[in-house]
């Protein structure tokens, strides 16, 4: 394919991506012992003989971890295997004190589910092969000079689920959308705090290319070490380009594991197929089979909250919000709850949406706060909106009031009173000022009457200035028009030609 650039060649290949997502479950104690799961404790303080793999100890399954895994699997539309088991995945690594990880191999807790994403305005289903429960490994910390490695076993035995997608993802962008959907669903279900920076949500990817129209998959590579959604997308984009270059030059893609190097924004080989693990799975002999009763399953199913996509559809159908607004408001469960609380206080949904998407989210972004810590309560925001609706303050003033409410935590009523910001809507009070403005600006009046409609704005502006911005512009507009009448017929804003 000489003479064809990689980006041109890429158009002739279909990208096929599958993702494996690890999500740490939000239990207080570990999956097989009573040690704390709290993040950030001093190294090797949340440990005991069970999670350190001492001989003679036995694991005891944490019911709370099973319940969270069940919630996650149901929210991902999986079929639940009510009778399943744990298996040992054997490998040697210093962060794995037992020499094996307790996981689920051929009987995962959930199978055959899906997640819906929206790509270019269209809904698309990404299939989920399985959701299984397992324990996390510890963490190795390599000295920067390479002289030694330290191991922290606090994370050892923290409950995880692994969510394995079908190879239904067709672009790096879809991969990011899928991850965002998974994160949002896990947060809505209160299954995990999904903090990628703390490692409570991690992602590996498989990617291959095939000529459009070919049924068989191409040779895939596995990508690791991507610590943000953006990096997942970048690593996949780089890898799609790399594989395109190999294939279009007549080469063969090697089966290997590659890691994303953030510094160079490229992927580099970690190990080839020859070095791949054989995990020698076998049933975990220290645990009995896991049975999930019908009652338990139904109770968990009944406790699931409304999920992001359903909520989004409801905002459009019932509240009349544009799909864009609904998408922004439902991406984060806390934001959706805040918005719903504002509406529950009697606020108009679209106006509430404008405030939340605008000033609220912008202020949170600027301060780095989460919505749960928002200093303007939903009731106070609704109260501010009512002041605008009642004509006490203009929308422009309301935004200043909002800033003061944000800084002081006071309600709108108090801020307006303290700042003397009340808008003047009283016609009697405004009439005298309007009369004066008209008397002092005969040129503008003349311009307006001769068809230069822009002159009206000048008169309104003078009145606003005279009231220090407190006049209600709609009332001022009306009063001025009552006094100077409408422009000459035939004129349409441009005024007479400069003849
Ligand atoms: Zn322990």
Coordinates of C-alpha atoms and ligand atoms in Angstrom, one line a residue:
X1 CA 0.0 0.0 0.0
X2 CA 2.8 2.4 -0.8
X3 CA 1.7 6.0 -1.2
X4 CA -1.2 5.5 1.2
X5 CA -0.9 7.3 4.6
X6 CA -1.8 5.5 7.8
X7 CA -4.8 7.7 8.4
X8 CA -6.1 6.9 4.9
X9 CA -5.4 3.2 5.5
X10 CA -7.2 3.3 8.8
X11 CA -10.5 4.0 7.0
X12 CA -10.3 0.5 5.4
X13 CA -10.1 -1.3 8.8
X14 CA -12.8 -1.8 11.4
X15 CA -11.6 -1.3 15.0
X16 CA -12.8 -4.0 17.5
X17 CA -12.4 -3.2 21.2
X18 CA -13.3 -5.1 24.3
X19 CA -12.8 -3.7 27.9
X20 CA -12.2 -5.3 31.2
X21 CA -13.1 -3.0 34.1
X22 CA -12.2 -3.6 37.7
X23 CA -14.3 -1.9 40.3
X24 CA -13.6 -1.9 44.0
X25 CA -16.7 -2.5 46.0
X26 CA -17.6 0.0 48.7
X27 CA -17.6 -2.4 51.7
X28 CA -16.1 -1.3 55.1
X29 CA -14.3 -4.6 55.5
X30 CA -12.4 -6.9 53.1
X31 CA -14.0 -9.8 51.2
X32 CA -12.6 -12.7 53.2
X33 CA -11.6 -11.1 56.6
X34 CA -12.6 -8.3 58.9
X35 CA -9.7 -5.8 58.0
X36 CA -10.7 -2.3 57.0
X37 CA -10.8 -1.3 53.3
X38 CA -10.1 2.4 54.0
X39 CA -7.9 4.1 51.4
X40 CA -4.8 6.0 52.5
X41 CA -4.0 4.2 55.8
X42 CA -0.3 3.8 56.6
X43 CA 1.2 0.8 54.7
X44 CA 0.5 -2.7 56.0
X45 CA -1.8 -1.5 58.9
X46 CA -5.0 -2.9 57.5
X47 CA -3.8 -6.5 57.4
X48 CA -4.3 -9.8 59.3
X49 CA -3.2 -13.4 59.0
X50 CA -6.1 -14.2 56.6
X51 CA -5.3 -11.5 54.0
X52 CA -1.6 -12.0 54.4
X53 CA -2.1 -15.6 53.5
X54 CA -0.6 -17.2 56.6
X55 CA -0.8 -21.0 56.7
X56 CA -3.8 -22.4 58.5
X57 CA -6.1 -19.4 58.0
X58 CA -9.4 -19.7 56.3
X59 CA -11.4 -17.1 54.3
X60 CA -15.0 -16.2 55.4
X61 CA -17.1 -14.5 52.6
X62 CA -18.3 -11.0 53.3
X63 CA -22.1 -10.9 52.6
X64 CA -22.0 -7.2 51.9
X65 CA -19.5 -7.7 49.0
X66 CA -21.9 -10.3 47.4
X67 CA -24.8 -7.9 47.8
X68 CA -22.9 -5.1 46.0
X69 CA -21.8 -7.4 43.2
X70 CA -25.4 -8.5 42.8
X71 CA -26.5 -4.9 42.6
X72 CA -23.9 -4.2 40.0
X73 CA -24.7 -7.3 37.9
X74 CA -28.4 -6.5 38.0
X75 CA -27.8 -2.8 37.0
X76 CA -25.8 -4.1 34.1
X77 CA -28.7 -6.2 33.0
X78 CA -27.0 -9.5 33.7
X79 CA -28.5 -13.0 34.2
X80 CA -27.7 -13.9 37.8
X81 CA -26.2 -17.3 38.5
X82 CA -27.9 -17.9 41.9
X83 CA -25.7 -21.0 42.4
X84 CA -22.0 -20.2 41.7
X85 CA -18.5 -20.8 43.1
X86 CA -15.1 -19.3 43.7
X87 CA -11.9 -20.5 42.1
X88 CA -8.2 -20.1 42.7
X89 CA -6.3 -18.2 40.0
X90 CA -2.7 -19.1 40.6
X91 CA 0.3 -16.9 39.8
X92 CA 3.3 -15.6 41.6
X93 CA 3.8 -12.0 42.3
X94 CA 5.2 -10.2 45.4
X95 CA 1.9 -8.3 45.9
X96 CA -0.1 -11.6 46.1
X97 CA 0.9 -13.1 49.5
X98 CA -1.1 -16.4 49.1
X99 CA 0.4 -17.1 45.7
X100 CA -3.2 -17.2 44.3
X101 CA -6.1 -14.9 44.0
X102 CA -9.6 -16.0 44.9
X103 CA -11.8 -15.2 41.9
X104 CA -14.6 -16.7 39.9
X105 CA -13.8 -18.7 36.7
X106 CA -16.5 -20.6 34.9
X107 CA -19.4 -19.6 37.1
X108 CA -19.4 -15.9 37.6
X109 CA -22.2 -14.2 39.6
X110 CA -23.6 -12.4 36.5
X111 CA -23.5 -13.2 32.8
X112 CA -24.8 -11.9 29.4
X113 CA -25.8 -8.3 30.3
X114 CA -25.4 -5.0 28.5
X115 CA -24.9 -1.3 28.8
X116 CA -26.4 1.4 26.6
X117 CA -24.4 4.3 25.3
X118 CA -25.3 7.2 23.1
X119 CA -23.0 7.6 20.0
X120 CA -23.7 10.5 17.7
X121 CA -27.3 10.8 18.9
X122 CA -28.0 7.1 18.6
X123 CA -28.4 4.5 21.4
X124 CA -26.1 1.6 21.1
X125 CA -25.9 -1.6 23.3
X126 CA -22.5 -2.9 24.4
X127 CA -22.8 -6.5 25.5
X128 CA -21.3 -7.7 28.8
X129 CA -20.0 -11.2 28.9
X130 CA -19.6 -11.5 32.6
X131 CA -19.4 -9.8 36.0
X132 CA -17.4 -11.8 38.6
X133 CA -16.4 -11.3 42.2
X134 CA -12.8 -11.5 43.3
X135 CA -10.2 -10.1 45.8
X136 CA -7.8 -7.3 45.0
X137 CA -4.0 -7.8 45.2
X138 CA -1.6 -5.6 47.2
X139 CA 0.4 -2.7 45.7
X140 CA 4.1 -2.7 44.8
X141 CA 5.9 0.6 45.1
X142 CA 9.1 0.7 43.1
X143 CA 11.9 3.1 44.2
X144 CA 12.5 5.7 41.5
X145 CA 16.2 4.7 41.3
X146 CA 15.2 1.1 40.8
X147 CA 17.2 0.0 43.8
X148 CA 14.3 -1.7 45.6
X149 CA 10.5 -2.4 45.8
X150 CA 8.2 -2.0 48.8
X151 CA 4.9 -3.8 49.1
X152 CA 1.8 -2.5 50.8
X153 CA -0.8 -5.3 51.6
X154 CA -3.6 -2.9 52.7
X155 CA -5.4 -3.4 49.4
X156 CA -4.9 -7.2 49.5
X157 CA -8.4 -8.7 49.9
X158 CA -10.4 -5.6 49.1
X159 CA -13.5 -6.8 47.2
X160 CA -13.6 -6.2 43.4
X161 CA -15.9 -7.0 40.6
X162 CA -14.5 -7.5 37.1
X163 CA -16.8 -6.4 34.2
X164 CA -15.9 -8.0 30.9
X165 CA -17.5 -6.5 27.8
X166 CA -18.2 -8.2 24.5
X167 CA -16.0 -7.0 21.6
X168 CA -18.9 -4.7 20.6
X169 CA -17.0 -1.4 20.9
X170 CA -16.0 0.1 17.5
X171 CA -13.9 3.1 18.3
X172 CA -11.8 4.6 21.1
X173 CA -14.5 7.2 21.6
X174 CA -17.1 4.5 22.2
X175 CA -14.7 2.9 24.7
X176 CA -14.6 6.2 26.7
X177 CA -18.4 6.5 26.5
X178 CA -18.8 2.9 27.7
X179 CA -16.5 3.6 30.7
X180 CA -18.4 6.8 31.5
X181 CA -21.6 4.8 31.5
X182 CA -20.2 2.0 33.7
X183 CA -18.9 4.6 36.2
X184 CA -22.2 6.4 36.3
X185 CA -24.1 3.2 36.8
X186 CA -21.8 2.1 39.6
X187 CA -22.1 5.4 41.4
X188 CA -25.9 5.5 41.0
X189 CA -26.1 2.0 42.6
X190 CA -23.7 3.0 45.4
X191 CA -21.6 0.0 44.6
X192 CA -18.3 1.9 44.4
X193 CA -16.9 5.4 44.7
X194 CA -15.2 4.8 41.3
X195 CA -12.2 7.0 42.1
X196 CA -9.8 6.3 39.2
X197 CA -7.0 8.3 40.9
X198 CA -7.3 6.0 44.0
X199 CA -7.5 2.9 41.8
X200 CA -11.0 2.0 42.7
X201 CA -11.9 1.8 39.0
X202 CA -9.3 0.4 36.6
X203 CA -9.5 -0.6 33.0
X204 CA -7.6 -2.9 30.6
X205 CA -8.5 -3.1 26.9
X206 CA -8.2 -5.5 24.0
X207 CA -8.0 -4.1 20.5
X208 CA -7.8 -5.6 17.0
X209 CA -8.4 -4.5 13.5
X210 CA -10.1 -6.3 10.6
X211 CA -10.9 -5.3 7.0
X212 CA -14.5 -4.0 6.8
X213 CA -16.7 -6.9 5.9
X214 CA -14.5 -9.6 7.3
X215 CA -16.3 -11.8 9.9
X216 CA -13.2 -13.2 11.8
X217 CA -11.5 -11.0 14.3
X218 CA -8.0 -9.8 13.7
X219 CA -5.1 -10.5 16.1
X220 CA -5.6 -8.5 19.3
X221 CA -3.3 -6.8 21.7
X222 CA -4.0 -6.2 25.3
X223 CA -3.4 -2.7 26.8
X224 CA -2.7 -2.0 30.4
X225 CA -1.7 0.9 32.7
X226 CA -4.3 3.5 31.6
X227 CA -5.2 5.6 34.6
X228 CA -7.9 7.9 33.2
X229 CA -10.7 7.7 30.7
X230 CA -8.8 10.1 28.5
X231 CA -5.7 7.9 28.5
X232 CA -7.8 4.9 27.6
X233 CA -9.0 6.7 24.6
X234 CA -5.5 8.0 23.7
X235 CA -3.9 4.5 24.2
X236 CA -6.6 2.9 21.9
X237 CA -6.2 5.6 19.3
X238 CA -2.4 5.1 19.3
X239 CA -2.8 1.4 19.1
X240 CA -5.3 1.5 16.2
X241 CA -2.8 3.6 14.3
X242 CA 0.1 1.3 15.1
X243 CA -1.8 -1.8 14.0
X244 CA -3.0 -0.1 10.9
X245 CA 0.6 0.7 10.0
X246 CA 1.7 -2.9 10.6
X247 CA -1.2 -4.4 8.6
X248 CA -1.0 -2.0 5.7
X249 CA 2.7 -2.7 5.3
X250 CA 1.8 -6.4 5.0
X251 CA 3.0 -7.2 8.5
X252 CA 1.4 -9.3 11.3
X253 CA 0.1 -8.0 14.6
X254 CA 1.8 -9.9 17.4
X255 CA -0.3 -11.2 20.3
X256 CA 1.1 -9.3 23.2
X257 CA 0.4 -7.2 26.2
X258 CA 1.4 -3.5 25.9
X259 CA 1.3 -0.7 28.4
X260 CA 0.4 2.9 27.9
X261 CA 3.3 5.3 28.5
X262 CA 1.9 8.6 29.5
X263 CA 5.1 10.6 28.9
X264 CA 5.3 9.6 25.2
X265 CA 1.5 9.0 24.7
X266 CA 2.4 5.7 23.1
X267 CA 2.0 2.0 23.9
X268 CA 5.1 -0.2 24.5
X269 CA 5.4 -4.0 24.6
X270 CA 5.3 -5.6 28.1
X271 CA 5.2 -9.3 27.3
X272 CA 4.5 -11.6 24.4
X273 CA 2.3 -14.6 24.2
X274 CA 5.1 -16.9 25.1
X275 CA 5.4 -15.2 28.5
X276 CA 1.6 -15.2 29.0
X277 CA 0.2 -16.7 32.3
X278 CA -1.3 -20.1 32.7
X279 CA -3.4 -19.5 35.8
X280 CA -4.2 -23.2 36.5
X281 CA -7.7 -22.4 37.8
X282 CA -9.3 -24.8 40.2
X283 CA -12.3 -24.6 42.6
X284 CA -11.4 -22.9 45.8
X285 CA -11.5 -25.7 48.4
X286 CA -11.7 -23.4 51.4
X287 CA -15.1 -21.9 50.5
X288 CA -18.5 -23.5 50.0
X289 CA -20.6 -22.8 47.0
X290 CA -22.3 -19.5 46.9
X291 CA -26.1 -19.7 46.9
X292 CA -28.2 -16.6 46.3
X293 CA -31.8 -17.1 47.4
X294 CA -34.8 -15.9 45.4
X295 CA -35.8 -13.6 48.3
X296 CA -32.3 -12.0 48.4
X297 CA -32.2 -11.6 44.6
X298 CA -35.6 -9.9 44.5
X299 CA -34.9 -7.7 47.5
X300 CA -31.7 -6.4 45.8
X301 CA -33.5 -6.0 42.5
X302 CA -36.2 -4.0 44.2
X303 CA -33.7 -1.7 45.9
X304 CA -32.0 -0.5 42.7
X305 CA -32.4 3.2 42.1
X306 CA -33.6 4.7 38.8
X307 CA -30.5 4.4 36.5
X308 CA -29.0 7.3 34.6
X309 CA -30.4 6.5 31.1
X310 CA -33.9 5.9 32.5
X311 CA -33.7 9.1 34.5
X312 CA -32.5 11.0 31.4
X313 CA -35.5 9.7 29.4
X314 CA -37.9 10.7 32.2
X315 CA -36.4 14.3 32.3
X316 CA -37.1 14.6 28.6
X317 CA -40.6 13.0 28.7
X318 CA -41.9 14.3 31.9
X319 CA -40.0 17.5 32.6
X320 CA -39.8 18.6 29.0
X321 CA -36.0 19.2 29.2
X322 CA -33.9 19.1 26.0
X323 CA -31.9 15.8 25.7
X324 CA -28.7 17.7 26.2
X325 CA -29.7 19.1 29.5
X326 CA -31.0 15.8 30.6
X327 CA -27.7 14.2 29.8
X328 CA -25.6 16.7 31.7
X329 CA -27.9 16.6 34.8
X330 CA -28.0 12.8 35.0
X331 CA -24.3 12.0 34.4
X332 CA -23.7 12.4 38.1
X333 CA -26.2 11.1 40.6
X334 CA -25.5 13.9 43.1
X335 CA -26.2 16.5 40.4
X336 CA -29.4 14.8 39.4
X337 CA -30.5 14.6 43.0
X338 CA -29.7 18.3 43.6
X339 CA -31.6 19.3 40.4
X340 CA -34.6 17.2 41.5
X341 CA -34.6 18.8 44.9
X342 CA -34.7 22.3 43.3
X343 CA -37.7 21.3 41.2
X344 CA -39.4 19.7 44.2
X345 CA -39.2 23.2 45.8
X346 CA -41.5 24.4 43.1
X347 CA -38.9 25.7 40.5
X348 CA -39.6 25.6 36.8
X349 CA -37.6 22.6 35.5
X350 CA -36.0 24.3 32.5
X351 CA -35.0 27.4 34.5
X352 CA -33.7 25.1 37.3
X353 CA -31.7 23.2 34.7
X354 CA -30.2 26.5 33.4
X355 CA -29.1 27.4 36.9
X356 CA -27.7 24.0 37.7
X357 CA -25.8 23.5 34.4
X358 CA -24.7 27.1 34.5
X359 CA -23.8 28.9 37.7
X360 CA -23.9 25.8 40.0
X361 CA -21.7 23.5 38.0
X362 CA -19.3 26.3 37.0
X363 CA -18.9 27.3 40.6
X364 CA -18.3 23.7 41.7
X365 CA -15.7 23.4 38.9
X366 CA -14.0 26.5 40.0
X367 CA -13.8 25.5 43.6
X368 CA -13.2 21.7 43.0
X369 CA -16.1 20.9 45.3
X370 CA -18.5 18.0 44.8
X371 CA -22.2 18.9 44.6
X372 CA -22.8 17.3 48.0
X373 CA -20.8 20.2 49.5
X374 CA -22.6 22.9 47.4
X375 CA -23.0 26.0 49.7
X376 CA -26.3 27.0 48.0
X377 CA -28.9 24.5 49.1
X378 CA -31.6 23.4 46.6
X379 CA -34.2 25.3 48.6
X380 CA -32.1 28.5 48.5
X381 CA -31.6 28.2 44.7
X382 CA -35.3 27.7 44.2
X383 CA -35.9 30.7 46.4
X384 CA -33.5 32.8 44.3
X385 CA -35.4 31.7 41.2
X386 CA -38.7 32.8 42.8
X387 CA -37.3 36.3 43.4
X388 CA -36.5 36.6 39.7
X389 CA -39.9 35.3 38.7
X390 CA -41.6 37.8 41.0
X391 CA -39.7 40.6 39.4
X392 CA -37.9 41.7 42.5
X393 CA -34.5 41.3 40.9
X394 CA -33.4 41.0 37.3
X395 CA -31.7 37.8 36.0
X396 CA -28.4 39.8 35.9
X397 CA -28.8 40.8 39.5
X398 CA -29.7 37.2 40.4
X399 CA -26.4 36.0 39.2
X400 CA -24.6 38.5 41.6
X401 CA -26.9 37.4 44.4
X402 CA -26.0 33.8 43.6
X403 CA -22.3 34.6 44.1
X404 CA -22.9 36.1 47.5
X405 CA -25.2 33.2 48.5
X406 CA -22.3 30.8 47.4
X407 CA -19.8 32.7 49.5
X408 CA -22.0 33.3 52.6
X409 CA -24.5 30.5 52.6
X410 CA -27.3 33.1 53.1
X411 CA -30.7 32.9 51.3
X412 CA -31.7 35.1 48.4
X413 CA -34.2 37.2 50.5
X414 CA -31.5 38.1 53.0
X415 CA -28.8 38.9 50.4
X416 CA -31.2 41.1 48.3
X417 CA -32.2 43.0 51.5
X418 CA -28.7 43.4 52.8
X419 CA -27.4 44.6 49.4
X420 CA -30.3 46.9 48.7
X421 CA -30.6 45.2 45.3
X422 CA -34.3 45.1 45.0
X423 CA -35.5 45.7 41.5
X424 CA -37.8 48.7 41.0
X425 CA -41.0 47.5 39.2
X426 CA -43.3 50.1 40.6
X427 CA -44.6 52.1 37.7
X428 CA -45.3 55.2 39.8
X429 CA -41.7 55.3 41.0
X430 CA -40.3 54.7 37.5
X431 CA -42.5 57.1 35.6
X432 CA -40.9 60.2 37.0
X433 CA -37.4 58.9 36.1
X434 CA -38.6 57.9 32.6
X435 CA -40.1 61.3 32.0
X436 CA -36.8 63.0 33.0
X437 CA -34.8 60.7 30.7
X438 CA -37.1 61.4 27.8
X439 CA -36.9 65.2 28.4
X440 CA -33.1 65.0 28.6
X441 CA -32.6 62.9 25.4
X442 CA -34.7 64.5 22.7
X443 CA -32.2 63.3 20.0
X444 CA -32.9 59.6 20.9
X445 CA -36.6 60.2 21.0
X446 CA -36.5 61.8 17.5
X447 CA -34.3 59.0 16.2
X448 CA -36.7 56.4 17.5
X449 CA -39.7 58.1 16.0
X450 CA -37.9 58.3 12.6
X451 CA -37.4 54.6 12.6
X452 CA -34.1 54.0 14.4
X453 CA -35.5 51.4 16.8
X454 CA -32.0 51.0 18.4
X455 CA -32.6 54.4 20.0
X456 CA -35.1 52.7 22.4
X457 CA -32.3 50.7 23.9
X458 CA -30.4 54.0 24.6
X459 CA -33.3 55.4 26.5
X460 CA -33.8 52.2 28.5
X461 CA -30.1 52.3 29.2
X462 CA -30.3 55.8 30.5
X463 CA -33.1 54.9 32.8
X464 CA -31.2 51.8 34.1
X465 CA -28.2 54.1 34.8
X466 CA -30.4 56.6 36.6
X467 CA -31.7 53.8 38.9
X468 CA -28.2 52.2 39.4
X469 CA -29.5 49.1 37.5
X470 CA -32.4 48.5 39.8
X471 CA -35.2 49.3 37.4
X472 CA -37.2 46.4 35.9
X473 CA -36.2 46.7 32.2
X474 CA -39.5 45.3 31.0
X475 CA -41.5 47.9 32.9
X476 CA -39.1 50.7 31.7
X477 CA -39.5 49.5 28.2
X478 CA -43.3 49.7 28.5
X479 CA -43.3 53.2 30.1
X480 CA -41.0 54.6 27.4
X481 CA -43.1 53.2 24.6
X482 CA -46.3 54.6 26.2
X483 CA -44.7 58.0 26.1
X484 CA -42.9 58.1 22.7
X485 CA -45.2 55.9 20.7
X486 CA -44.1 53.5 17.9
X487 CA -41.6 54.4 15.1
X488 CA -42.8 55.7 11.8
X489 CA -44.5 53.0 9.7
X490 CA -42.4 51.5 7.0
X491 CA -39.1 51.8 8.9
X492 CA -37.6 48.4 9.9
X493 CA -34.9 49.1 12.3
X494 CA -32.2 50.3 9.9
X495 CA -33.4 53.9 9.8
X496 CA -33.6 56.1 6.7
X497 CA -31.0 55.6 4.0
X498 CA -28.0 58.0 4.1
X499 CA -29.2 59.7 0.9
Ligands
LIG1 ZN1 -7.2 -9.2 56.8

